[in-house]
């Protein structure tokens, strides 16, 4: 029962684990884009287990391959061959451009970024790491230092050699006010910059100057960026920014690492990988969440040359690329293709973003609507002029009201004032309409 779970949680689970609602939701079942709580109430899941349920809850094809694989071979460890890891590595590599053909499997996004950090340092022989403020790259002790969101900062000494520069936030950054983002809302409003966004140029200059001040000369191992920031509140960069900083990173001898844990795997609609929308090919790509649809599966993909860096000692992990995880990974790729989920993310997501933009025009407390495909953010503010974050209490009121009306949404940003939508990519136009209706009702009550 719910009460038993509450008491076990207090005694036997880490008491500091955070939950989303005032009275946390307890689910017992999921199916496609739906979740069911202990009382049998149905919810439209617009958060997808934090951007993770890419093809739908309990997809029958995944259940089938998991059952078949666990009946055949569940685990042998990485010191032996098995077919699935080879088949999946090839399939994943085939989705990548250029020389990004070498796949290392791990079990979570944090682990993927941690391994990428080792690779970047091992390959370049340099030490310093650069990332963006407001980013989230994971919670292992090293990677935590890259994750700069204030909510995730502990007052313990961090790992050395990791520095952060200003996030080029188009909405509320110093050089905000630009309309130059790759989002349907922007396409509708017509940015006049023709891709040479002035804000982008200023942020690139800031990047250069921070790099010069913070990173020791000739010591840049790598720069990390989510191709759209997820946990930080769906922050999109000016169109020319990533390409510009990519060049600066290269000029300084560092590697460019794209964290695709949230924006990858077709979620943004136009492209399979988020970096494609920025017109660059990274040196290292990290991925997790959606690639396993909830099964612990993550990977680092890089070039054979960079991969060589790990040959300087033995690098090993027990579970990475195990037969069960790889069987799921292959099935996820098949389903995205067979059910045309990337196209669906584009079609349903574009209309959803445009409809949400109408709500932005209706309510003073919706400062910004942004995103691409089915990776969407709604920034809640006290008022459109000050852009001051809406209070945590009022944000929570909206989340609670949505819950009452059968809609699960997420939140993000340092102040928790950005609603996040990252549903299973199988949602329909009707689901999108329902989402807008519920948000309209919930926001009208507290606006
Ligand atoms: N990178 C990004 C962009 C993420 O959003 C997350 C998780 N929120 C991670 C890395 C870390 O992934 P995990 O929680 O699987 O360790």
GROMACS .gro file of C-alpha atoms and ligand atoms in nm:
model
  463
    1UNK     CA    1   0.000   0.000   0.000
    2UNK     CA    2   0.098   0.365  -0.032
    3UNK     CA    3   0.134   0.401   0.347
    4UNK     CA    4   0.372   0.104   0.364
    5UNK     CA    5   0.583   0.255   0.088
    6UNK     CA    6   0.600   0.584   0.279
    7UNK     CA    7   0.725   0.410   0.592
    8UNK     CA    8   0.976   0.188   0.407
    9UNK     CA    9   1.102   0.496   0.226
   10UNK     CA   10   1.167   0.671   0.556
   11UNK     CA   11   1.351   0.374   0.707
   12UNK     CA   12   1.514   0.187   0.421
   13UNK     CA   13   1.565   0.423   0.130
   14UNK     CA   14   1.798   0.717   0.115
   15UNK     CA   15   1.590   0.980   0.298
   16UNK     CA   16   1.732   1.258   0.084
   17UNK     CA   17   1.602   1.116  -0.245
   18UNK     CA   18   1.390   1.385  -0.402
   19UNK     CA   19   1.040   1.336  -0.539
   20UNK     CA   20   0.832   1.556  -0.763
   21UNK     CA   21   0.494   1.621  -0.600
   22UNK     CA   22   0.382   1.731  -0.252
   23UNK     CA   23   0.233   1.384  -0.220
   24UNK     CA   24   0.450   1.175  -0.453
   25UNK     CA   25   0.274   0.975  -0.722
   26UNK     CA   26   0.302   0.596  -0.698
   27UNK     CA   27   0.260   0.411  -1.026
   28UNK     CA   28   0.195   0.044  -1.070
   29UNK     CA   29   0.163   0.013  -1.446
   30UNK     CA   30   0.259   0.179  -1.770
   31UNK     CA   31   0.142   0.130  -2.127
   32UNK     CA   32   0.247   0.334  -2.433
   33UNK     CA   33   0.215   0.701  -2.330
   34UNK     CA   34   0.006   0.617  -2.024
   35UNK     CA   35   0.079   0.563  -1.655
   36UNK     CA   36  -0.160   0.421  -1.394
   37UNK     CA   37  -0.144   0.492  -1.022
   38UNK     CA   38  -0.231   0.259  -0.736
   39UNK     CA   39  -0.595   0.371  -0.743
   40UNK     CA   40  -0.619   0.294  -1.114
   41UNK     CA   41  -0.615   0.660  -1.226
   42UNK     CA   42  -0.470   0.710  -1.572
   43UNK     CA   43  -0.217   0.984  -1.657
   44UNK     CA   44  -0.078   1.102  -1.986
   45UNK     CA   45   0.297   1.080  -1.929
   46UNK     CA   46   0.445   1.395  -2.082
   47UNK     CA   47   0.774   1.354  -1.893
   48UNK     CA   48   0.860   0.999  -2.008
   49UNK     CA   49   1.044   0.895  -1.690
   50UNK     CA   50   1.266   1.202  -1.737
   51UNK     CA   51   1.313   1.193  -2.116
   52UNK     CA   52   1.376   0.820  -2.106
   53UNK     CA   53   1.069   0.636  -2.232
   54UNK     CA   54   1.133   0.699  -2.600
   55UNK     CA   55   0.913   0.436  -2.767
   56UNK     CA   56   0.643   0.394  -2.502
   57UNK     CA   57   0.597   0.221  -2.166
   58UNK     CA   58   0.609  -0.160  -2.177
   59UNK     CA   59   0.634  -0.177  -2.556
   60UNK     CA   60   0.535  -0.535  -2.654
   61UNK     CA   61   0.835  -0.571  -2.886
   62UNK     CA   62   1.074  -0.485  -2.602
   63UNK     CA   63   0.897  -0.720  -2.364
   64UNK     CA   64   0.933  -0.994  -2.629
   65UNK     CA   65   1.306  -0.944  -2.695
   66UNK     CA   66   1.380  -0.916  -2.323
   67UNK     CA   67   1.196  -1.240  -2.253
   68UNK     CA   68   1.365  -1.421  -2.542
   69UNK     CA   69   1.708  -1.286  -2.455
   70UNK     CA   70   1.680  -1.374  -2.086
   71UNK     CA   71   1.574  -1.723  -2.190
   72UNK     CA   72   1.889  -1.752  -2.404
   73UNK     CA   73   2.178  -1.557  -2.250
   74UNK     CA   74   2.154  -1.289  -1.983
   75UNK     CA   75   2.513  -1.209  -1.886
   76UNK     CA   76   2.868  -1.316  -1.956
   77UNK     CA   77   3.065  -0.991  -1.894
   78UNK     CA   78   3.283  -0.803  -2.135
   79UNK     CA   79   3.569  -1.051  -2.148
   80UNK     CA   80   3.377  -1.281  -2.383
   81UNK     CA   81   3.216  -1.238  -2.723
   82UNK     CA   82   2.840  -1.247  -2.765
   83UNK     CA   83   2.640  -1.158  -3.073
   84UNK     CA   84   2.419  -0.882  -2.939
   85UNK     CA   85   2.696  -0.639  -2.843
   86UNK     CA   86   2.843  -0.663  -3.193
   87UNK     CA   87   2.511  -0.628  -3.370
   88UNK     CA   88   2.411  -0.328  -3.158
   89UNK     CA   89   2.751  -0.154  -3.182
   90UNK     CA   90   2.728  -0.173  -3.561
   91UNK     CA   91   2.370  -0.046  -3.565
   92UNK     CA   92   2.458   0.248  -3.336
   93UNK     CA   93   2.772   0.334  -3.535
   94UNK     CA   94   2.561   0.336  -3.852
   95UNK     CA   95   2.356   0.625  -3.711
   96UNK     CA   96   2.673   0.836  -3.671
   97UNK     CA   97   2.848   1.057  -3.926
   98UNK     CA   98   3.216   1.063  -4.021
   99UNK     CA   99   3.461   0.863  -3.825
  100UNK     CA  100   3.243   0.822  -3.513
  101UNK     CA  101   3.243   0.446  -3.534
  102UNK     CA  102   3.382   0.317  -3.207
  103UNK     CA  103   3.128   0.234  -2.936
  104UNK     CA  104   3.188   0.177  -2.562
  105UNK     CA  105   2.889   0.055  -2.364
  106UNK     CA  106   2.818   0.157  -2.005
  107UNK     CA  107   2.507   0.171  -1.789
  108UNK     CA  108   2.408   0.532  -1.726
  109UNK     CA  109   2.452   0.882  -1.860
  110UNK     CA  110   2.681   0.979  -1.572
  111UNK     CA  111   2.905   0.682  -1.641
  112UNK     CA  112   2.912   0.768  -2.012
  113UNK     CA  113   3.030   1.124  -1.942
  114UNK     CA  114   3.278   1.001  -1.681
  115UNK     CA  115   3.430   0.762  -1.936
  116UNK     CA  116   3.432   1.035  -2.202
  117UNK     CA  117   3.621   1.257  -1.957
  118UNK     CA  118   3.886   0.990  -1.913
  119UNK     CA  119   3.903   0.940  -2.291
  120UNK     CA  120   3.943   1.311  -2.359
  121UNK     CA  121   4.228   1.341  -2.108
  122UNK     CA  122   4.391   1.013  -2.212
  123UNK     CA  123   4.383   1.100  -2.582
  124UNK     CA  124   4.494   1.463  -2.563
  125UNK     CA  125   4.735   1.423  -2.273
  126UNK     CA  126   4.580   1.747  -2.144
  127UNK     CA  127   4.377   1.801  -1.833
  128UNK     CA  128   4.136   2.096  -1.831
  129UNK     CA  129   3.767   2.052  -1.903
  130UNK     CA  130   3.526   2.324  -2.000
  131UNK     CA  131   3.147   2.312  -1.978
  132UNK     CA  132   2.848   2.547  -1.975
  133UNK     CA  133   2.679   2.688  -1.669
  134UNK     CA  134   2.328   2.552  -1.613
  135UNK     CA  135   2.426   2.216  -1.765
  136UNK     CA  136   2.364   1.864  -1.636
  137UNK     CA  137   2.606   1.588  -1.727
  138UNK     CA  138   2.560   1.349  -1.435
  139UNK     CA  139   2.635   1.268  -1.073
  140UNK     CA  140   2.955   1.065  -1.054
  141UNK     CA  141   3.204   1.261  -0.849
  142UNK     CA  142   3.410   1.389  -1.143
  143UNK     CA  143   3.117   1.461  -1.368
  144UNK     CA  144   2.932   1.639  -1.087
  145UNK     CA  145   3.189   1.912  -1.121
  146UNK     CA  146   3.084   1.964  -1.482
  147UNK     CA  147   2.717   1.965  -1.387
  148UNK     CA  148   2.687   2.325  -1.286
  149UNK     CA  149   2.318   2.364  -1.200
  150UNK     CA  150   2.314   2.512  -0.851
  151UNK     CA  151   2.055   2.260  -0.730
  152UNK     CA  152   2.309   1.982  -0.776
  153UNK     CA  153   2.606   2.148  -0.607
  154UNK     CA  154   2.734   2.000  -0.280
  155UNK     CA  155   2.954   2.196  -0.045
  156UNK     CA  156   3.240   1.948  -0.068
  157UNK     CA  157   3.561   2.001  -0.259
  158UNK     CA  158   3.508   1.929  -0.629
  159UNK     CA  159   3.736   1.763  -0.882
  160UNK     CA  160   4.006   1.999  -1.009
  161UNK     CA  161   4.055   2.117  -1.366
  162UNK     CA  162   3.689   2.167  -1.456
  163UNK     CA  163   3.571   2.517  -1.553
  164UNK     CA  164   3.245   2.666  -1.673
  165UNK     CA  165   3.149   2.947  -1.904
  166UNK     CA  166   2.828   3.147  -1.941
  167UNK     CA  167   2.536   2.963  -2.092
  168UNK     CA  168   2.412   3.141  -2.404
  169UNK     CA  169   2.055   3.166  -2.284
  170UNK     CA  170   1.857   3.339  -2.556
  171UNK     CA  171   1.561   3.419  -2.330
  172UNK     CA  172   1.708   3.568  -2.015
  173UNK     CA  173   2.083   3.584  -2.066
  174UNK     CA  174   2.280   3.909  -2.082
  175UNK     CA  175   2.245   3.910  -2.460
  176UNK     CA  176   1.892   3.774  -2.450
  177UNK     CA  177   1.604   3.903  -2.652
  178UNK     CA  178   1.738   3.740  -2.966
  179UNK     CA  179   1.490   3.535  -3.160
  180UNK     CA  180   1.755   3.317  -3.312
  181UNK     CA  181   1.686   2.964  -3.195
  182UNK     CA  182   1.615   2.653  -3.391
  183UNK     CA  183   1.253   2.619  -3.271
  184UNK     CA  184   0.915   2.634  -3.449
  185UNK     CA  185   0.823   2.932  -3.231
  186UNK     CA  186   1.116   3.122  -3.377
  187UNK     CA  187   1.044   3.012  -3.733
  188UNK     CA  188   0.704   3.167  -3.685
  189UNK     CA  189   0.839   3.495  -3.555
  190UNK     CA  190   1.109   3.527  -3.821
  191UNK     CA  191   1.452   3.613  -3.693
  192UNK     CA  192   1.620   3.864  -3.921
  193UNK     CA  193   1.979   3.763  -3.842
  194UNK     CA  194   2.016   3.513  -4.131
  195UNK     CA  195   2.204   3.274  -3.905
  196UNK     CA  196   2.471   3.523  -3.797
  197UNK     CA  197   2.307   3.598  -3.467
  198UNK     CA  198   2.459   3.891  -3.285
  199UNK     CA  199   2.390   3.736  -2.944
  200UNK     CA  200   2.560   3.420  -3.069
  201UNK     CA  201   2.871   3.616  -3.168
  202UNK     CA  202   2.887   3.789  -2.829
  203UNK     CA  203   2.853   3.459  -2.645
  204UNK     CA  204   3.128   3.306  -2.861
  205UNK     CA  205   3.352   3.601  -2.767
  206UNK     CA  206   3.270   3.542  -2.400
  207UNK     CA  207   3.354   3.174  -2.445
  208UNK     CA  208   3.696   3.267  -2.589
  209UNK     CA  209   3.773   3.510  -2.313
  210UNK     CA  210   3.665   3.269  -2.034
  211UNK     CA  211   3.870   2.994  -2.195
  212UNK     CA  212   4.176   3.221  -2.200
  213UNK     CA  213   4.129   3.325  -1.837
  214UNK     CA  214   4.035   2.992  -1.682
  215UNK     CA  215   4.207   2.717  -1.876
  216UNK     CA  216   4.584   2.693  -1.856
  217UNK     CA  217   4.753   2.761  -2.188
  218UNK     CA  218   4.762   2.454  -2.415
  219UNK     CA  219   4.586   2.244  -2.156
  220UNK     CA  220   4.231   2.206  -2.289
  221UNK     CA  221   4.129   1.839  -2.301
  222UNK     CA  222   3.765   1.892  -2.395
  223UNK     CA  223   3.451   2.100  -2.401
  224UNK     CA  224   3.115   1.943  -2.308
  225UNK     CA  225   2.772   2.058  -2.416
  226UNK     CA  226   2.422   1.919  -2.426
  227UNK     CA  227   2.297   2.003  -2.773
  228UNK     CA  228   1.983   2.139  -2.606
  229UNK     CA  229   2.010   2.169  -2.226
  230UNK     CA  230   1.755   1.939  -2.063
  231UNK     CA  231   1.751   1.950  -1.682
  232UNK     CA  232   1.858   2.317  -1.698
  233UNK     CA  233   1.517   2.396  -1.850
  234UNK     CA  234   1.531   2.321  -2.225
  235UNK     CA  235   1.781   2.595  -2.298
  236UNK     CA  236   1.849   2.639  -2.669
  237UNK     CA  237   2.148   2.830  -2.794
  238UNK     CA  238   2.166   3.096  -3.066
  239UNK     CA  239   2.188   2.918  -3.402
  240UNK     CA  240   2.553   2.996  -3.473
  241UNK     CA  241   2.685   2.941  -3.119
  242UNK     CA  242   2.780   2.571  -3.117
  243UNK     CA  243   2.951   2.594  -3.455
  244UNK     CA  244   3.147   2.898  -3.334
  245UNK     CA  245   3.264   2.744  -3.008
  246UNK     CA  246   3.343   2.418  -3.187
  247UNK     CA  247   3.600   2.608  -3.391
  248UNK     CA  248   3.745   2.776  -3.081
  249UNK     CA  249   3.777   2.437  -2.907
  250UNK     CA  250   3.956   2.292  -3.210
  251UNK     CA  251   4.191   2.592  -3.232
  252UNK     CA  252   4.281   2.527  -2.869
  253UNK     CA  253   4.354   2.160  -2.928
  254UNK     CA  254   4.058   2.027  -2.729
  255UNK     CA  255   3.792   1.769  -2.809
  256UNK     CA  256   3.427   1.859  -2.857
  257UNK     CA  257   3.199   1.630  -2.658
  258UNK     CA  258   2.827   1.629  -2.735
  259UNK     CA  259   2.604   1.503  -2.454
  260UNK     CA  260   2.305   1.355  -2.637
  261UNK     CA  261   2.154   1.188  -2.331
  262UNK     CA  262   1.831   1.389  -2.376
  263UNK     CA  263   1.839   1.552  -2.719
  264UNK     CA  264   1.949   1.246  -2.916
  265UNK     CA  265   1.763   0.952  -3.067
  266UNK     CA  266   1.518   1.143  -3.283
  267UNK     CA  267   1.352   1.336  -3.003
  268UNK     CA  268   1.411   1.676  -3.167
  269UNK     CA  269   1.233   1.561  -3.484
  270UNK     CA  270   1.443   1.705  -3.765
  271UNK     CA  271   1.754   1.507  -3.680
  272UNK     CA  272   1.842   1.179  -3.516
  273UNK     CA  273   2.123   1.345  -3.319
  274UNK     CA  274   2.103   1.691  -3.165
  275UNK     CA  275   2.452   1.789  -3.288
  276UNK     CA  276   2.330   1.760  -3.647
  277UNK     CA  277   2.110   2.064  -3.593
  278UNK     CA  278   2.423   2.266  -3.511
  279UNK     CA  279   2.609   2.151  -3.824
  280UNK     CA  280   2.907   1.996  -3.645
  281UNK     CA  281   3.051   1.647  -3.597
  282UNK     CA  282   3.173   1.606  -3.238
  283UNK     CA  283   3.480   1.409  -3.138
  284UNK     CA  284   3.293   1.216  -2.870
  285UNK     CA  285   2.918   1.158  -2.825
  286UNK     CA  286   2.762   1.038  -2.499
  287UNK     CA  287   2.414   0.886  -2.483
  288UNK     CA  288   2.178   0.715  -2.238
  289UNK     CA  289   1.811   0.746  -2.127
  290UNK     CA  290   1.605   0.709  -2.449
  291UNK     CA  291   1.839   0.455  -2.608
  292UNK     CA  292   1.726   0.190  -2.358
  293UNK     CA  293   1.365   0.305  -2.310
  294UNK     CA  294   1.414   0.261  -1.934
  295UNK     CA  295   1.662  -0.027  -1.941
  296UNK     CA  296   2.003   0.074  -1.795
  297UNK     CA  297   2.197   0.130  -2.114
  298UNK     CA  298   2.437   0.405  -2.214
  299UNK     CA  299   2.724   0.451  -2.456
  300UNK     CA  300   3.019   0.663  -2.558
  301UNK     CA  301   3.085   0.681  -2.931
  302UNK     CA  302   3.409   0.819  -3.066
  303UNK     CA  303   3.667   0.782  -3.341
  304UNK     CA  304   3.912   0.490  -3.351
  305UNK     CA  305   4.202   0.734  -3.287
  306UNK     CA  306   4.049   0.876  -2.970
  307UNK     CA  307   3.942   0.530  -2.856
  308UNK     CA  308   4.312   0.429  -2.869
  309UNK     CA  309   4.370   0.651  -2.565
  310UNK     CA  310   4.207   0.389  -2.345
  311UNK     CA  311   4.461   0.129  -2.457
  312UNK     CA  312   4.720   0.278  -2.222
  313UNK     CA  313   4.583   0.064  -1.938
  314UNK     CA  314   4.299  -0.189  -1.897
  315UNK     CA  315   3.958  -0.031  -1.904
  316UNK     CA  316   3.674  -0.256  -1.801
  317UNK     CA  317   3.317  -0.262  -1.678
  318UNK     CA  318   3.113  -0.571  -1.590
  319UNK     CA  319   2.767  -0.489  -1.722
  320UNK     CA  320   2.826  -0.254  -2.016
  321UNK     CA  321   2.686  -0.399  -2.338
  322UNK     CA  322   2.535  -0.704  -2.173
  323UNK     CA  323   2.311  -0.918  -2.396
  324UNK     CA  324   1.986  -0.800  -2.234
  325UNK     CA  325   2.067  -0.430  -2.267
  326UNK     CA  326   2.189  -0.467  -2.626
  327UNK     CA  327   1.881  -0.667  -2.727
  328UNK     CA  328   1.668  -0.381  -2.591
  329UNK     CA  329   1.885  -0.122  -2.767
  330UNK     CA  330   1.840  -0.296  -3.102
  331UNK     CA  331   1.464  -0.320  -3.047
  332UNK     CA  332   1.444   0.052  -2.964
  333UNK     CA  333   1.620   0.139  -3.290
  334UNK     CA  334   1.386  -0.092  -3.483
  335UNK     CA  335   1.076   0.058  -3.322
  336UNK     CA  336   1.182   0.418  -3.388
  337UNK     CA  337   1.221   0.323  -3.753
  338UNK     CA  338   0.916   0.099  -3.794
  339UNK     CA  339   0.677   0.333  -3.614
  340UNK     CA  340   0.833   0.646  -3.766
  341UNK     CA  341   0.870   0.797  -3.420
  342UNK     CA  342   1.122   1.063  -3.520
  343UNK     CA  343   0.877   1.197  -3.782
  344UNK     CA  344   0.601   1.177  -3.524
  345UNK     CA  345   0.813   1.378  -3.278
  346UNK     CA  346   0.855   1.643  -3.545
  347UNK     CA  347   0.491   1.663  -3.654
  348UNK     CA  348   0.324   1.637  -3.313
  349UNK     CA  349   0.599   1.838  -3.140
  350UNK     CA  350   0.589   2.128  -3.387
  351UNK     CA  351   0.213   2.174  -3.350
  352UNK     CA  352   0.236   2.135  -2.974
  353UNK     CA  353   0.505   2.405  -2.948
  354UNK     CA  354   0.299   2.642  -3.165
  355UNK     CA  355  -0.016   2.579  -2.956
  356UNK     CA  356   0.179   2.636  -2.635
  357UNK     CA  357   0.305   2.965  -2.781
  358UNK     CA  358  -0.062   3.073  -2.798
  359UNK     CA  359  -0.086   3.008  -2.424
  360UNK     CA  360   0.226   3.221  -2.379
  361UNK     CA  361   0.045   3.507  -2.552
  362UNK     CA  362  -0.257   3.454  -2.325
  363UNK     CA  363  -0.085   3.443  -1.984
  364UNK     CA  364   0.151   3.695  -1.826
  365UNK     CA  365   0.316   3.417  -1.626
  366UNK     CA  366   0.434   3.225  -1.934
  367UNK     CA  367   0.753   3.408  -2.027
  368UNK     CA  368   0.884   3.174  -2.292
  369UNK     CA  369   0.794   2.862  -2.488
  370UNK     CA  370   1.077   2.686  -2.666
  371UNK     CA  371   1.216   2.357  -2.783
  372UNK     CA  372   1.220   2.133  -3.080
  373UNK     CA  373   1.025   1.818  -3.159
  374UNK     CA  374   0.925   1.654  -2.832
  375UNK     CA  375   1.177   1.835  -2.614
  376UNK     CA  376   0.982   2.136  -2.494
  377UNK     CA  377   1.020   2.398  -2.220
  378UNK     CA  378   0.769   2.647  -2.078
  379UNK     CA  379   0.933   2.912  -1.862
  380UNK     CA  380   0.707   3.043  -1.583
  381UNK     CA  381   0.776   3.396  -1.462
  382UNK     CA  382   0.626   3.654  -1.225
  383UNK     CA  383   0.572   3.879  -1.526
  384UNK     CA  384   0.700   3.908  -1.880
  385UNK     CA  385   0.895   4.230  -1.813
  386UNK     CA  386   1.100   4.127  -1.510
  387UNK     CA  387   1.128   3.759  -1.623
  388UNK     CA  388   1.169   3.683  -1.252
  389UNK     CA  389   1.112   3.310  -1.188
  390UNK     CA  390   0.762   3.225  -1.071
  391UNK     CA  391   0.777   3.119  -0.705
  392UNK     CA  392   0.838   2.748  -0.636
  393UNK     CA  393   0.500   2.734  -0.457
  394UNK     CA  394   0.306   2.859  -0.759
  395UNK     CA  395   0.502   2.637  -0.998
  396UNK     CA  396   0.419   2.342  -0.778
  397UNK     CA  397   0.051   2.447  -0.774
  398UNK     CA  398   0.052   2.415  -1.154
  399UNK     CA  399   0.220   2.074  -1.145
  400UNK     CA  400  -0.026   1.952  -0.882
  401UNK     CA  401  -0.325   2.079  -1.079
  402UNK     CA  402  -0.199   1.902  -1.394
  403UNK     CA  403  -0.164   1.584  -1.191
  404UNK     CA  404  -0.521   1.617  -1.066
  405UNK     CA  405  -0.636   1.651  -1.428
  406UNK     CA  406  -0.441   1.342  -1.541
  407UNK     CA  407  -0.126   1.496  -1.684
  408UNK     CA  408   0.233   1.431  -1.575
  409UNK     CA  409   0.483   1.703  -1.670
  410UNK     CA  410   0.836   1.768  -1.546
  411UNK     CA  411   1.015   2.076  -1.421
  412UNK     CA  412   1.366   2.208  -1.456
  413UNK     CA  413   1.603   2.502  -1.421
  414UNK     CA  414   1.777   2.627  -1.106
  415UNK     CA  415   1.449   2.767  -0.974
  416UNK     CA  416   1.228   2.478  -1.089
  417UNK     CA  417   1.021   2.729  -1.287
  418UNK     CA  418   1.051   2.569  -1.628
  419UNK     CA  419   0.794   2.305  -1.718
  420UNK     CA  420   0.950   2.029  -1.924
  421UNK     CA  421   0.773   1.810  -2.176
  422UNK     CA  422   0.968   1.509  -2.306
  423UNK     CA  423   0.706   1.238  -2.356
  424UNK     CA  424   0.730   0.901  -2.526
  425UNK     CA  425   0.768   0.980  -2.895
  426UNK     CA  426   0.450   0.784  -2.974
  427UNK     CA  427   0.211   1.050  -2.841
  428UNK     CA  428  -0.067   1.156  -3.077
  429UNK     CA  429  -0.212   1.492  -3.182
  430UNK     CA  430  -0.500   1.422  -2.941
  431UNK     CA  431  -0.253   1.381  -2.657
  432UNK     CA  432  -0.092   1.711  -2.752
  433UNK     CA  433  -0.434   1.882  -2.753
  434UNK     CA  434  -0.513   1.731  -2.413
  435UNK     CA  435  -0.179   1.859  -2.280
  436UNK     CA  436  -0.252   2.215  -2.396
  437UNK     CA  437  -0.606   2.204  -2.251
  438UNK     CA  438  -0.486   2.082  -1.913
  439UNK     CA  439  -0.202   2.336  -1.897
  440UNK     CA  440  -0.448   2.610  -1.994
  441UNK     CA  441  -0.681   2.511  -1.707
  442UNK     CA  442  -0.401   2.467  -1.454
  443UNK     CA  443  -0.236   2.798  -1.538
  444UNK     CA  444  -0.567   2.991  -1.550
  445UNK     CA  445  -0.626   2.887  -1.188
  446UNK     CA  446  -0.309   3.038  -1.055
  447UNK     CA  447  -0.238   3.317  -1.307
  448LIG     N1  448   2.348   1.402  -1.931
  448LIG     C1  449   2.227   1.458  -1.942
  448LIG     C2  450   2.205   1.560  -2.049
  448LIG     C3  451   2.123   1.422  -1.856
  448LIG     O1  452   2.004   1.480  -1.868
  448LIG     C4  453   2.147   1.323  -1.758
  448LIG     C5  454   2.039   1.279  -1.662
  448LIG     N2  455   1.942   1.369  -1.631
  448LIG     C6  456   2.276   1.268  -1.749
  448LIG     C7  457   2.374   1.309  -1.837
  448LIG     C8  458   2.308   1.165  -1.646
  448LIG     O2  459   2.241   1.047  -1.674
  448LIG     P1  460   2.214   0.936  -1.560
  448LIG     O3  461   2.112   0.993  -1.468
  448LIG     O4  462   2.166   0.818  -1.641
  448LIG     O5  463   2.342   0.909  -1.493
   0.00000   0.00000   0.00000
